Short mmCIF file of C-alpha atoms in Angstrom, two decimals:
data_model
loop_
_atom_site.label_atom_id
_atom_site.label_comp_id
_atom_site.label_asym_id
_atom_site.label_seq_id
_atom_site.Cartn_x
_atom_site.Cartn_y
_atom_site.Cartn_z
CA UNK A 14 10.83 -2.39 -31.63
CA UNK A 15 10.70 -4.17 -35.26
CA UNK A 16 9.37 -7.35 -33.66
CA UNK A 17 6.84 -4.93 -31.49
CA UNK A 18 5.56 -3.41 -34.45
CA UNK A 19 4.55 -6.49 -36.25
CA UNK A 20 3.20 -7.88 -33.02
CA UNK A 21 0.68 -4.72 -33.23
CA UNK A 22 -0.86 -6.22 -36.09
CA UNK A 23 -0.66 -9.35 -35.57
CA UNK A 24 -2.90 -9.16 -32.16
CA UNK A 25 -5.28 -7.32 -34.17
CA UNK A 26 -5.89 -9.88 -36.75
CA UNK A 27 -5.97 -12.71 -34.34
CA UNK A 28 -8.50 -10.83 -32.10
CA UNK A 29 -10.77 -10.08 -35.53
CA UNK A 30 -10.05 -13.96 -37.12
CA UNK A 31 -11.06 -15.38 -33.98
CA UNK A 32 -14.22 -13.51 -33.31
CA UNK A 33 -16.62 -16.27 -34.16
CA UNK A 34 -15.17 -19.00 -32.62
CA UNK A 35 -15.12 -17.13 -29.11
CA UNK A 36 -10.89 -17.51 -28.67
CA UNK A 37 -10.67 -14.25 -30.04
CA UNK A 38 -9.14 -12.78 -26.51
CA UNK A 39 -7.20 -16.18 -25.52
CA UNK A 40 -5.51 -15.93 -29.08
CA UNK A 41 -4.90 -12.48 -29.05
CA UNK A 42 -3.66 -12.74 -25.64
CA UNK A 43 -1.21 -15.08 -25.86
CA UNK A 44 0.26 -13.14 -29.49
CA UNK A 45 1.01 -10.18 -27.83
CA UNK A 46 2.44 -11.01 -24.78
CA UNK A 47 4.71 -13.54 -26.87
CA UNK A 48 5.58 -10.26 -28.48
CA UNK A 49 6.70 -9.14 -25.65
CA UNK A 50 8.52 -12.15 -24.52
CA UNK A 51 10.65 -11.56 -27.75
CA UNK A 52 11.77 -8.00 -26.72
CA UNK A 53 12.54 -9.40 -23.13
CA UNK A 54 14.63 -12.53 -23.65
CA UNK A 55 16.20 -10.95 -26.89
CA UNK A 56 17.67 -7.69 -24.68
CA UNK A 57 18.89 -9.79 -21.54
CA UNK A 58 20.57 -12.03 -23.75
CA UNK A 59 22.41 -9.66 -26.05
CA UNK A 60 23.68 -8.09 -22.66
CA UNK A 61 25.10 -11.15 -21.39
CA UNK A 62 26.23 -12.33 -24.66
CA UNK A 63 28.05 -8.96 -25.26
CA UNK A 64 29.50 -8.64 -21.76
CA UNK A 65 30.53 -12.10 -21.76
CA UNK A 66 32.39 -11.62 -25.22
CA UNK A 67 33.66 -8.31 -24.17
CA UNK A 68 35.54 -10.65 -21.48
CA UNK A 69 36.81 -13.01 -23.04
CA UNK A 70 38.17 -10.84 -25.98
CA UNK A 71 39.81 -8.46 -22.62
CA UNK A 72 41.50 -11.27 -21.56
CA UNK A 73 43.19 -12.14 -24.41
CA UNK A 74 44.90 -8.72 -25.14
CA UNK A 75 45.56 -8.18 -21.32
CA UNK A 76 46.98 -11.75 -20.25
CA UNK A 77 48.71 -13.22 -23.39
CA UNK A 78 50.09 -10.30 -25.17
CA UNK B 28 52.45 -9.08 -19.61
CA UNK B 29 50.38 -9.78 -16.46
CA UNK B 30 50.18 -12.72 -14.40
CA UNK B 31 47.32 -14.42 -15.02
CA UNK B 32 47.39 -15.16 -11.75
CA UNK B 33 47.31 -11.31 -10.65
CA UNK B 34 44.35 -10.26 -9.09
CA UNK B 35 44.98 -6.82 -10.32
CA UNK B 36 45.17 -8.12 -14.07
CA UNK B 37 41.50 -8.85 -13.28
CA UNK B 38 40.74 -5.10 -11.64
CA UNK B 39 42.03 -3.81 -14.54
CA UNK B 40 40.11 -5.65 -17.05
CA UNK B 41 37.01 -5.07 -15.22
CA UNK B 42 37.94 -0.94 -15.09
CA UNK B 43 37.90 -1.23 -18.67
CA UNK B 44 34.49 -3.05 -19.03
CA UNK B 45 32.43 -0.93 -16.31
CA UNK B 46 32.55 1.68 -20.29
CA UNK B 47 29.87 -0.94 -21.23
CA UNK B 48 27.34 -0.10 -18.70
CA UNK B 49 28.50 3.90 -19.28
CA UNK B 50 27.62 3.33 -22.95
CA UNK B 51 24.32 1.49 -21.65
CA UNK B 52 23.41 3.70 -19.92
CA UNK B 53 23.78 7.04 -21.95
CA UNK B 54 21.72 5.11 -24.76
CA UNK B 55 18.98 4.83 -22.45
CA UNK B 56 19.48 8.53 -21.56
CA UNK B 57 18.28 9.47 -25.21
CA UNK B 58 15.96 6.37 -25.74
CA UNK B 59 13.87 7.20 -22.49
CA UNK B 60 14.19 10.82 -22.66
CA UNK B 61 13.61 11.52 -25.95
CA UNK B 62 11.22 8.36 -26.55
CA UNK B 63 9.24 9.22 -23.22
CA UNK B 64 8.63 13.13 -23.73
CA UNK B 65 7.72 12.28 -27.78
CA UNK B 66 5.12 9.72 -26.36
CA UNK B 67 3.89 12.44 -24.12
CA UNK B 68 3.17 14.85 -26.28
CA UNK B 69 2.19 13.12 -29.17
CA UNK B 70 -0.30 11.62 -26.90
CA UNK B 71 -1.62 14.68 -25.49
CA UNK B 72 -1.55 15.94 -28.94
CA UNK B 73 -3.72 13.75 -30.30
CA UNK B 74 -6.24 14.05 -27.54
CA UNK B 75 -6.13 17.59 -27.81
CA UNK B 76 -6.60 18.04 -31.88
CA UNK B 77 -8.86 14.86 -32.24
CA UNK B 78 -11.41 14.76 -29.27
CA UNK B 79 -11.60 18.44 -27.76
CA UNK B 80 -11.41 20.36 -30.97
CA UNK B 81 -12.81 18.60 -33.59
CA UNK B 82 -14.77 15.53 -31.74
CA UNK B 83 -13.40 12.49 -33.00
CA UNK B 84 -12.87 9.14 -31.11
CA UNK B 85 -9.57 7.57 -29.42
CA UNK B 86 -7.86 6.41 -32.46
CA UNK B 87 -10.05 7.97 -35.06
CA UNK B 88 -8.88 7.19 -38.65
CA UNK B 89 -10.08 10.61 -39.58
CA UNK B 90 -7.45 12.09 -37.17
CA UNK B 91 -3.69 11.79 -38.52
CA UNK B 92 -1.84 12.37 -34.63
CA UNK B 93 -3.37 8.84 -34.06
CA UNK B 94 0.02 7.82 -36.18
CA UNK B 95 2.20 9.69 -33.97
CA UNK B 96 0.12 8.76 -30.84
CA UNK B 97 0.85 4.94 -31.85
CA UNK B 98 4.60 5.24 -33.14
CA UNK B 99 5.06 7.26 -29.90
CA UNK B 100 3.89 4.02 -27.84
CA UNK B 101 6.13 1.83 -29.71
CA UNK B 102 9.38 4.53 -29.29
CA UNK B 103 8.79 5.53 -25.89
CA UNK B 104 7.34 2.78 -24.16
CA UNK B 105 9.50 -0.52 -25.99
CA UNK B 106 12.32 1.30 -27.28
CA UNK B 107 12.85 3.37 -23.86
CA UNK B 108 11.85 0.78 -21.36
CA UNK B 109 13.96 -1.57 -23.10
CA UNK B 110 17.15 0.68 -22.81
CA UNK B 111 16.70 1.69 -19.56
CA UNK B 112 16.46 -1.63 -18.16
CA UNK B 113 19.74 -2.90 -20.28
CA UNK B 114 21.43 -0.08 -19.19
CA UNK B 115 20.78 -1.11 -15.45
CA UNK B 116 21.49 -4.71 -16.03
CA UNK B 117 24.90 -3.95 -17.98
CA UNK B 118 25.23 -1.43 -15.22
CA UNK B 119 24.69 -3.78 -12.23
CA UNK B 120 26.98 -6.74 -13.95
CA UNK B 121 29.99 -4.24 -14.19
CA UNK B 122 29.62 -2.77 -10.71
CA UNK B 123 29.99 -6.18 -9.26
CA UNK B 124 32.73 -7.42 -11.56
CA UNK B 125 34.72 -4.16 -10.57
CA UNK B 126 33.87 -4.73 -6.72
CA UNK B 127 34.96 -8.51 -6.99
CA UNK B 128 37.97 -7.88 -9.25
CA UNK B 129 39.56 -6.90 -5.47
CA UNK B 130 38.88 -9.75 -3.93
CA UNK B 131 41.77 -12.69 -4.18
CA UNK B 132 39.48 -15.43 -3.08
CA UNK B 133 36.54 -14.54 -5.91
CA UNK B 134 39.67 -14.12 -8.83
CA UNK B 135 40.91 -17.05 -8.29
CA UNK B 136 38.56 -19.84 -9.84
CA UNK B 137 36.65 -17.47 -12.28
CA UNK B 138 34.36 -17.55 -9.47
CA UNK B 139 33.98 -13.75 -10.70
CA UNK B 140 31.79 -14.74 -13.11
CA UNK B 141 29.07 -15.39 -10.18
CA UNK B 142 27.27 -12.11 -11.71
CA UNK B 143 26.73 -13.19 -15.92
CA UNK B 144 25.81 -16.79 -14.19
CA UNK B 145 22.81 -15.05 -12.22
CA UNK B 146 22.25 -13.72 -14.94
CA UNK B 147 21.82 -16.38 -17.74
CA UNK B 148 20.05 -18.99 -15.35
CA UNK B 149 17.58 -15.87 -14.47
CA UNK B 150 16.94 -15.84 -18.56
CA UNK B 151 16.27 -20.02 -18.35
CA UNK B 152 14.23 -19.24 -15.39
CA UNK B 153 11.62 -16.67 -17.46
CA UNK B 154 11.36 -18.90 -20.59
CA UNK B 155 9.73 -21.86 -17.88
CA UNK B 156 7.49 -19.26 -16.54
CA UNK B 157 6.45 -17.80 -20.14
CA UNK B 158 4.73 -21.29 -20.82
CA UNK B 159 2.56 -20.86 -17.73
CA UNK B 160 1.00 -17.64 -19.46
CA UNK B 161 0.80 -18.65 -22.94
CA UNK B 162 -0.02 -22.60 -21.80
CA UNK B 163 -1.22 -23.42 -18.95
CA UNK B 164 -3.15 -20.14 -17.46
CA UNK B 165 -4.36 -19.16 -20.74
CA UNK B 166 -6.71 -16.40 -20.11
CA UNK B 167 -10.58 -17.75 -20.90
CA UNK B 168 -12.33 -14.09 -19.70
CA UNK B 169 -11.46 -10.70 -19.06
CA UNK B 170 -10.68 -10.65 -15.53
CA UNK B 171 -8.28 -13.13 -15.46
CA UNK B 172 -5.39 -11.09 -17.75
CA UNK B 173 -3.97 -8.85 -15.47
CA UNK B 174 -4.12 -12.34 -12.84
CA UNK B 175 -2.13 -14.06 -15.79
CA UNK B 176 0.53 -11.23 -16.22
CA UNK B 177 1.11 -10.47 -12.35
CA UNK B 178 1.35 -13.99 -11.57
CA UNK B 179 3.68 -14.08 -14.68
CA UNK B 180 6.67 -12.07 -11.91
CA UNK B 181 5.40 -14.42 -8.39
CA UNK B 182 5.68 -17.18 -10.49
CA UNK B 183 9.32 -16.45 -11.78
CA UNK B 184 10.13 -15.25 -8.18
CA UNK B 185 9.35 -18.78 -6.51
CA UNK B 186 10.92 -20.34 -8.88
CA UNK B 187 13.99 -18.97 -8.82
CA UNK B 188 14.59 -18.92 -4.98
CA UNK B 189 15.82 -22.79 -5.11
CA UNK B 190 18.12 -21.24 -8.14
CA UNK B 191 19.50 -19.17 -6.19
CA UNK B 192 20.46 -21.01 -3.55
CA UNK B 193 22.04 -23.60 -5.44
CA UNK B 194 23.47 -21.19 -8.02
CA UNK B 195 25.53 -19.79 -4.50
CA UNK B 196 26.72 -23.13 -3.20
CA UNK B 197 27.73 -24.14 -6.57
CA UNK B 198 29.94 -21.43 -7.55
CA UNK B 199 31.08 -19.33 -4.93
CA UNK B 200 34.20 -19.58 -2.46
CA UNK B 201 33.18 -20.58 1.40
CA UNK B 202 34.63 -17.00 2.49
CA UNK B 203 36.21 -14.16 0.74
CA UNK B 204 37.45 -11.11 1.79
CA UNK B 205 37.84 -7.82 -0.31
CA UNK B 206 41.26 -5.91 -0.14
CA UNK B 207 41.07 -2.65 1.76
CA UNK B 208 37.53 -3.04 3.09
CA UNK B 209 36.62 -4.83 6.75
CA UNK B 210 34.34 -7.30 5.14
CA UNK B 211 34.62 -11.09 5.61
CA UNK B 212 31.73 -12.51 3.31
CA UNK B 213 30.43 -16.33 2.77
CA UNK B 214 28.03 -17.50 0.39
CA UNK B 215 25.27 -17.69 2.47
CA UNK B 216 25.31 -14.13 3.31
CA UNK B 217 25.60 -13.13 -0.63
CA UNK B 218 22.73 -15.80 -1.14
CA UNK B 219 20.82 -13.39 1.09
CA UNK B 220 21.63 -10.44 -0.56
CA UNK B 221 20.27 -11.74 -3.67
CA UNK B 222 17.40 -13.06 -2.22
CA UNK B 223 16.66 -9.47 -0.52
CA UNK B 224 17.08 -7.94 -3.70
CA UNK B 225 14.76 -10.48 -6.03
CA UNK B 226 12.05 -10.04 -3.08
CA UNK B 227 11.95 -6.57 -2.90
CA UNK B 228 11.62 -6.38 -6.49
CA UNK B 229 8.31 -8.66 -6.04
CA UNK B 230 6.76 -6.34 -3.43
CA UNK B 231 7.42 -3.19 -5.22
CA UNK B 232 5.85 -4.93 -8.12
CA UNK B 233 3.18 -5.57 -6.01
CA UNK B 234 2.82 -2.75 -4.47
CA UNK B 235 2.62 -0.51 -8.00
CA UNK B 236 0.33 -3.03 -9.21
CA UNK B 237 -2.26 -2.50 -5.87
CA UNK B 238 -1.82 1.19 -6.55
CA UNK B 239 -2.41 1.28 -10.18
CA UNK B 240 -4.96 -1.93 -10.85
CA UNK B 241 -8.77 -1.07 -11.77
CA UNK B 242 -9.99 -3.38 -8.98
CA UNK B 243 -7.87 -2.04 -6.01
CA UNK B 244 -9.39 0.88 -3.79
CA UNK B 245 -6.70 3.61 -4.53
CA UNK B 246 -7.88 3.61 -8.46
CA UNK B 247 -11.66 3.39 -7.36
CA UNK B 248 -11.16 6.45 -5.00
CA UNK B 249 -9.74 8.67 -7.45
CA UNK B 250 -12.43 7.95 -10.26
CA UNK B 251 -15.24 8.60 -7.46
CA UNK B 252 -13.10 11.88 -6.48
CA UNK B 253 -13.70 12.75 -10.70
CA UNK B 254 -17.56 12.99 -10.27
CA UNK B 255 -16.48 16.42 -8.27
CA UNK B 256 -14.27 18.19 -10.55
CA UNK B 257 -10.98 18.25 -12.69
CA UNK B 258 -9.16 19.84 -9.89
CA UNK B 259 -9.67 17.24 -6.72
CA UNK B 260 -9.04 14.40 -9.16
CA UNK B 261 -5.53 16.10 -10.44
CA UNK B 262 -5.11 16.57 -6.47
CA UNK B 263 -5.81 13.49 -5.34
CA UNK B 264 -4.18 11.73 -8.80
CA UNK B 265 -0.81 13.89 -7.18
CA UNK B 266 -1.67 12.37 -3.82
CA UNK B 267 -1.82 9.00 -4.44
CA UNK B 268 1.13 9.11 -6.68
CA UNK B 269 3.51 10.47 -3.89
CA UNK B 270 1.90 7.34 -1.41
CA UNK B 271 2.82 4.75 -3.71
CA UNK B 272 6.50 5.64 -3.46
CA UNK B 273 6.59 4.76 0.63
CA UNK B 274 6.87 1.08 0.00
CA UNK B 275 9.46 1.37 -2.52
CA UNK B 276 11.73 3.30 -0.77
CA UNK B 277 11.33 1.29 2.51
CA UNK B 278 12.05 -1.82 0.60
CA UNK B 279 15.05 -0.13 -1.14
CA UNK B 280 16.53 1.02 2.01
CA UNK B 281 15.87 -2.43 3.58
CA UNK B 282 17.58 -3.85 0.80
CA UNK B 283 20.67 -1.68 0.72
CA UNK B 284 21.13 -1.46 4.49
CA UNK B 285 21.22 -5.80 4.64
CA UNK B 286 23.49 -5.91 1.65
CA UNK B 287 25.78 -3.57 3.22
CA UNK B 288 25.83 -4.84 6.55
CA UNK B 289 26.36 -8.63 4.74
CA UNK B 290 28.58 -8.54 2.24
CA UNK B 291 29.87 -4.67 1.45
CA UNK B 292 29.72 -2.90 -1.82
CA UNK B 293 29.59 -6.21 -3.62
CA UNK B 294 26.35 -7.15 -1.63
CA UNK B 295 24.44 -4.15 -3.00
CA UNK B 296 25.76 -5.02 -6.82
CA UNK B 297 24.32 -8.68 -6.28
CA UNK B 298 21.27 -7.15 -4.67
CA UNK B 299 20.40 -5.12 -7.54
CA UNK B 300 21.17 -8.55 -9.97
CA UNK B 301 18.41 -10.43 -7.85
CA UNK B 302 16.09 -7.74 -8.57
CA UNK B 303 16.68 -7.58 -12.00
CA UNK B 304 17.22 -11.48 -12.35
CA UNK B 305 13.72 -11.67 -13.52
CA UNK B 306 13.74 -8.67 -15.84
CA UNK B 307 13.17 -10.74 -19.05
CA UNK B 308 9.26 -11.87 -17.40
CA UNK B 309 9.77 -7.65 -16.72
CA UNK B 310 10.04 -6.71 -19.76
CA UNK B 311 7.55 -9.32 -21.36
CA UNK B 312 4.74 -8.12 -19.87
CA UNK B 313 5.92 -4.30 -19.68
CA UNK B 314 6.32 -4.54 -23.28
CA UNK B 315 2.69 -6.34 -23.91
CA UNK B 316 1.07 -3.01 -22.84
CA UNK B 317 1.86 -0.97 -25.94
CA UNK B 318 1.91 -3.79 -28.41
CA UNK B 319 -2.16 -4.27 -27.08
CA UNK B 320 -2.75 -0.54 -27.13
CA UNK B 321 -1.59 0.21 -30.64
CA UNK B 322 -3.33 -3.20 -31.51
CA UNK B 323 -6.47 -1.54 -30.33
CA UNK B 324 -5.45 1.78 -32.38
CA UNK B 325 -5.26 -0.67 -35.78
CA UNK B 326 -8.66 -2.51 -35.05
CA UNK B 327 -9.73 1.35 -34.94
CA UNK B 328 -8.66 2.42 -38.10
CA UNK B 329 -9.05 -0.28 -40.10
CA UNK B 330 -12.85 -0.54 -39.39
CA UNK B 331 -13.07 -4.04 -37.56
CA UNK B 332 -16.01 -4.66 -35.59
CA UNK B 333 -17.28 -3.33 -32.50
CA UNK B 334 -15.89 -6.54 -30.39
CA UNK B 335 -12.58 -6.67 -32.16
CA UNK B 336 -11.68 -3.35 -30.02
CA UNK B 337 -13.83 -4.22 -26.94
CA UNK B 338 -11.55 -7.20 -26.68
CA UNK B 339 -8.34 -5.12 -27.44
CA UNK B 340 -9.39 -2.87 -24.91
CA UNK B 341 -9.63 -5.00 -22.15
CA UNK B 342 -6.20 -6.03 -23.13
CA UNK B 343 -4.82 -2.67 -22.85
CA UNK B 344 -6.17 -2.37 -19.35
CA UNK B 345 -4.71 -4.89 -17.78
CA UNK B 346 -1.35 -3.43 -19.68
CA UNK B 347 -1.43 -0.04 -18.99
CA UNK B 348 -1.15 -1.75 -14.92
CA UNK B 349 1.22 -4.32 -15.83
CA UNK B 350 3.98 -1.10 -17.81
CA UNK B 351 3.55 0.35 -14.23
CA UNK B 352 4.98 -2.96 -12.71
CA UNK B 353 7.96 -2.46 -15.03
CA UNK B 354 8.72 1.03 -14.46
CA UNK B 355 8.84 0.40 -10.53
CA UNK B 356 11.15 -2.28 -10.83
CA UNK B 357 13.24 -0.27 -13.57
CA UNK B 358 13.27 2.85 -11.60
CA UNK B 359 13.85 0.68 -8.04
CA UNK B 360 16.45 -1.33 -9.29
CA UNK B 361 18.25 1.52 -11.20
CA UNK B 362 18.48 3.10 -7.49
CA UNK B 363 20.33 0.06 -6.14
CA UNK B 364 22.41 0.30 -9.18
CA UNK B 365 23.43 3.61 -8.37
CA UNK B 366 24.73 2.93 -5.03
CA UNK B 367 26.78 -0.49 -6.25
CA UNK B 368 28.56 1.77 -9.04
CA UNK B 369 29.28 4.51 -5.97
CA UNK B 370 30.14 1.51 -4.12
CA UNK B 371 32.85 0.23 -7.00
CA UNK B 372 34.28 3.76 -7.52
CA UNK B 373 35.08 3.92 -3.39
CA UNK B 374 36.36 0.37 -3.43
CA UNK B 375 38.35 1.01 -6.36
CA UNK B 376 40.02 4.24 -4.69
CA UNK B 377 39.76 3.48 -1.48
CA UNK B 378 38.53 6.14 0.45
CA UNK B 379 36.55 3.79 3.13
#
């Protein structure tokens, strides 16, 4: 949600920079739905990353104490 | 002190982890709930103050529930989305770690570890097919972005197929058997579980998207039924909401019938994985709908030019679709979920 929130602006200033040069909805475009892209990868891998390390750290205590 | 060689060491462990997708999924319970209804009704809020009482735009600077309207976008629609689907995917890992803990064949070379691997080469998968949006089908008009962003999910879906497939003959046992249960699996018929799964994710994606997009007929029926009167277009808006959940539930039960049938309990788990092995392209472009809709709400307030929020606008169309393509897959694959995690608690006691 922090990144999404920055994102906001962000796609509204490239969409108002760009207006002249006619890549206003290309730019724009492509800044927002790398904002998304952020949420996305950054949630999937936390839950592997977590789950894996929840694992690892089971094993220990259960197997080797 | 357990064998590390005992099976049961490995139930055990997994009993304790399946808490992770419990605490995953009673996060989401308050992120979605609370986020979703505080959308709403800011939202509706807004509308109702701004534009029927006193007569100002969407988004008006003049009107102060625009705030809430936007903040409610980001809570609800990142924030909850976000939740829900991590709470399915933590949910759907543990169900079939708990359902392959009692199997001796899967314990015995880590091959339980099938599920986190689906996982993390369905993460490697999305970051190839984010370049073909941001790269290579950049989007040169207005038509072409909700192309872009539904192509984003077929394009992730064809690729990993061949992932899949080799993902299965690369780390899974030629049979395996489950204690307790009548099932005598091989990897081909858990590649096909996965593969029923990650396709009927792509058709229900499909299907929302046909039901929901500007250009389709169902959309273009309703806004002709409008010119008649509020009340046949909240009818028919009812109608076409209960049709669009036929193909969904046919592909579910298609889904969770095969599975069964294949490979038990643990073939509905991995089902539900290969629908949500693409969920970080999901959540990219389910998340792009707000972050263009409260970019359109700045250009608004902060007095940009006409064409700064014509452009934002056609943005937000084509992501106001593309969040309905992530809440079918969300809601379908939190379904399967359901049944896997029913499926681990009878495995686990053994009452079939």
């Amino acid at each position: 949600m922090y990144v999404a929130t920055r994102a906001n602006v962000r796609v509204t200033y490239m969409a108002a920079v760009n207006l002249k040069n006619g890549t206003s909805l290309q730019s724009a475009f492509v800044v927002a739905f790398r904002g998304g892209c952020v949420m996305g990868f950054c949630l999937v891998s936390l839950a592997l990353i977590v789950l894996t390390f929840i694992i690892i750290v089971y094993k220990r205590i259960l197997f080797y104490i | 002190m357990v064998n590390p060689l005992d099976t049961y060491g490995y139930l055990r462990i997994f009993e304790y982890i399946s808490g992770y997708g419990l605490g995953g999924s009673s996060v989401a319970l308050f992120c979605r709930v609370g986020g979703g209804i505080y959308t709403k009704a800011a939202d509706v809020g807004a509308d109702l103050t701004g534009k029927n009482v006193l007569g100002y735009d969407e988004d008006s600077p003049d009107n102060p529930a625009t705030i809430a309207d936007n903040v409610g976008d980001n809570v609800g629609d990142i924030a909850g989305m976000g939740s829900d689907l991590f709470g399915s995917l933590a949910e759907s890992t543990c169900a079939a770690l708990v359902v392959s803990g009692t199997s001796d064949e899967l314990c015995k070379d880590a091959c339980f570890l099938f599920p986190l691997v689906f996982s993390a080469a369905g993460i490697l998968v999305c970051l190839i097919t984010s370049f073909f949006a941001t790269n290579i089908m950049s989007v040169k008009e207005r038509k072409n972005i909700e192309k872009t962003l539904y192509f984003q999910l077929v394009i992730s879906t064809i690729i990993l197929t061949p992932t899949i497939v080799a993902l299965v003959f690369l780390t899974l046992p030629e049979n395996f058997s489950f204690r307790g249960i009548d099932v005598n699996s091989t990897r081909i018929k858990v590649m096909i579980c996965a593969l029923s799964g990650l396709y009927s994710g792509l058709i229900i994606g499909w299907f929302t998207d046909y039901f929901t997009s500007n250009i389709h007929a169902p959309t273009q029926g309703l806004a002709q039924a409008c010119k008649q009167g509020a009340a046949i277009n909240v009818i028919q808006g009812l109608a076409l909401g209960y049709l669009s959940t036929i193909v969904p539930i046919i592909c579910i039960s298609i889904t969770v019938f095969l599975s069964f049938r294949l490979a038990g309990m643990y073939g509905i788990a991995i089902g539900a994985l290969g629908m949500l092995s693409n969920i970080a392209t999901g959540l990219a472009i389910d998340g792009y709908g707000p972050i263009s809709d409260n970019a359109g709400g700045i250009s608004e307030m902060s007095e940009f030019p006409k064409a700064v929020r014509d452009n934002t606008d056609a943005l937000d169309a084509a992501g106001n679709t593309t969040a309905a393509i992530g809440k079918g897959l969300a809601i379908g694959s939190a379904c399967l979920v359901s049944i896997a995690l029913f499926g681990a608690f009878t495995t686990r006691t053994g009452v079939i």
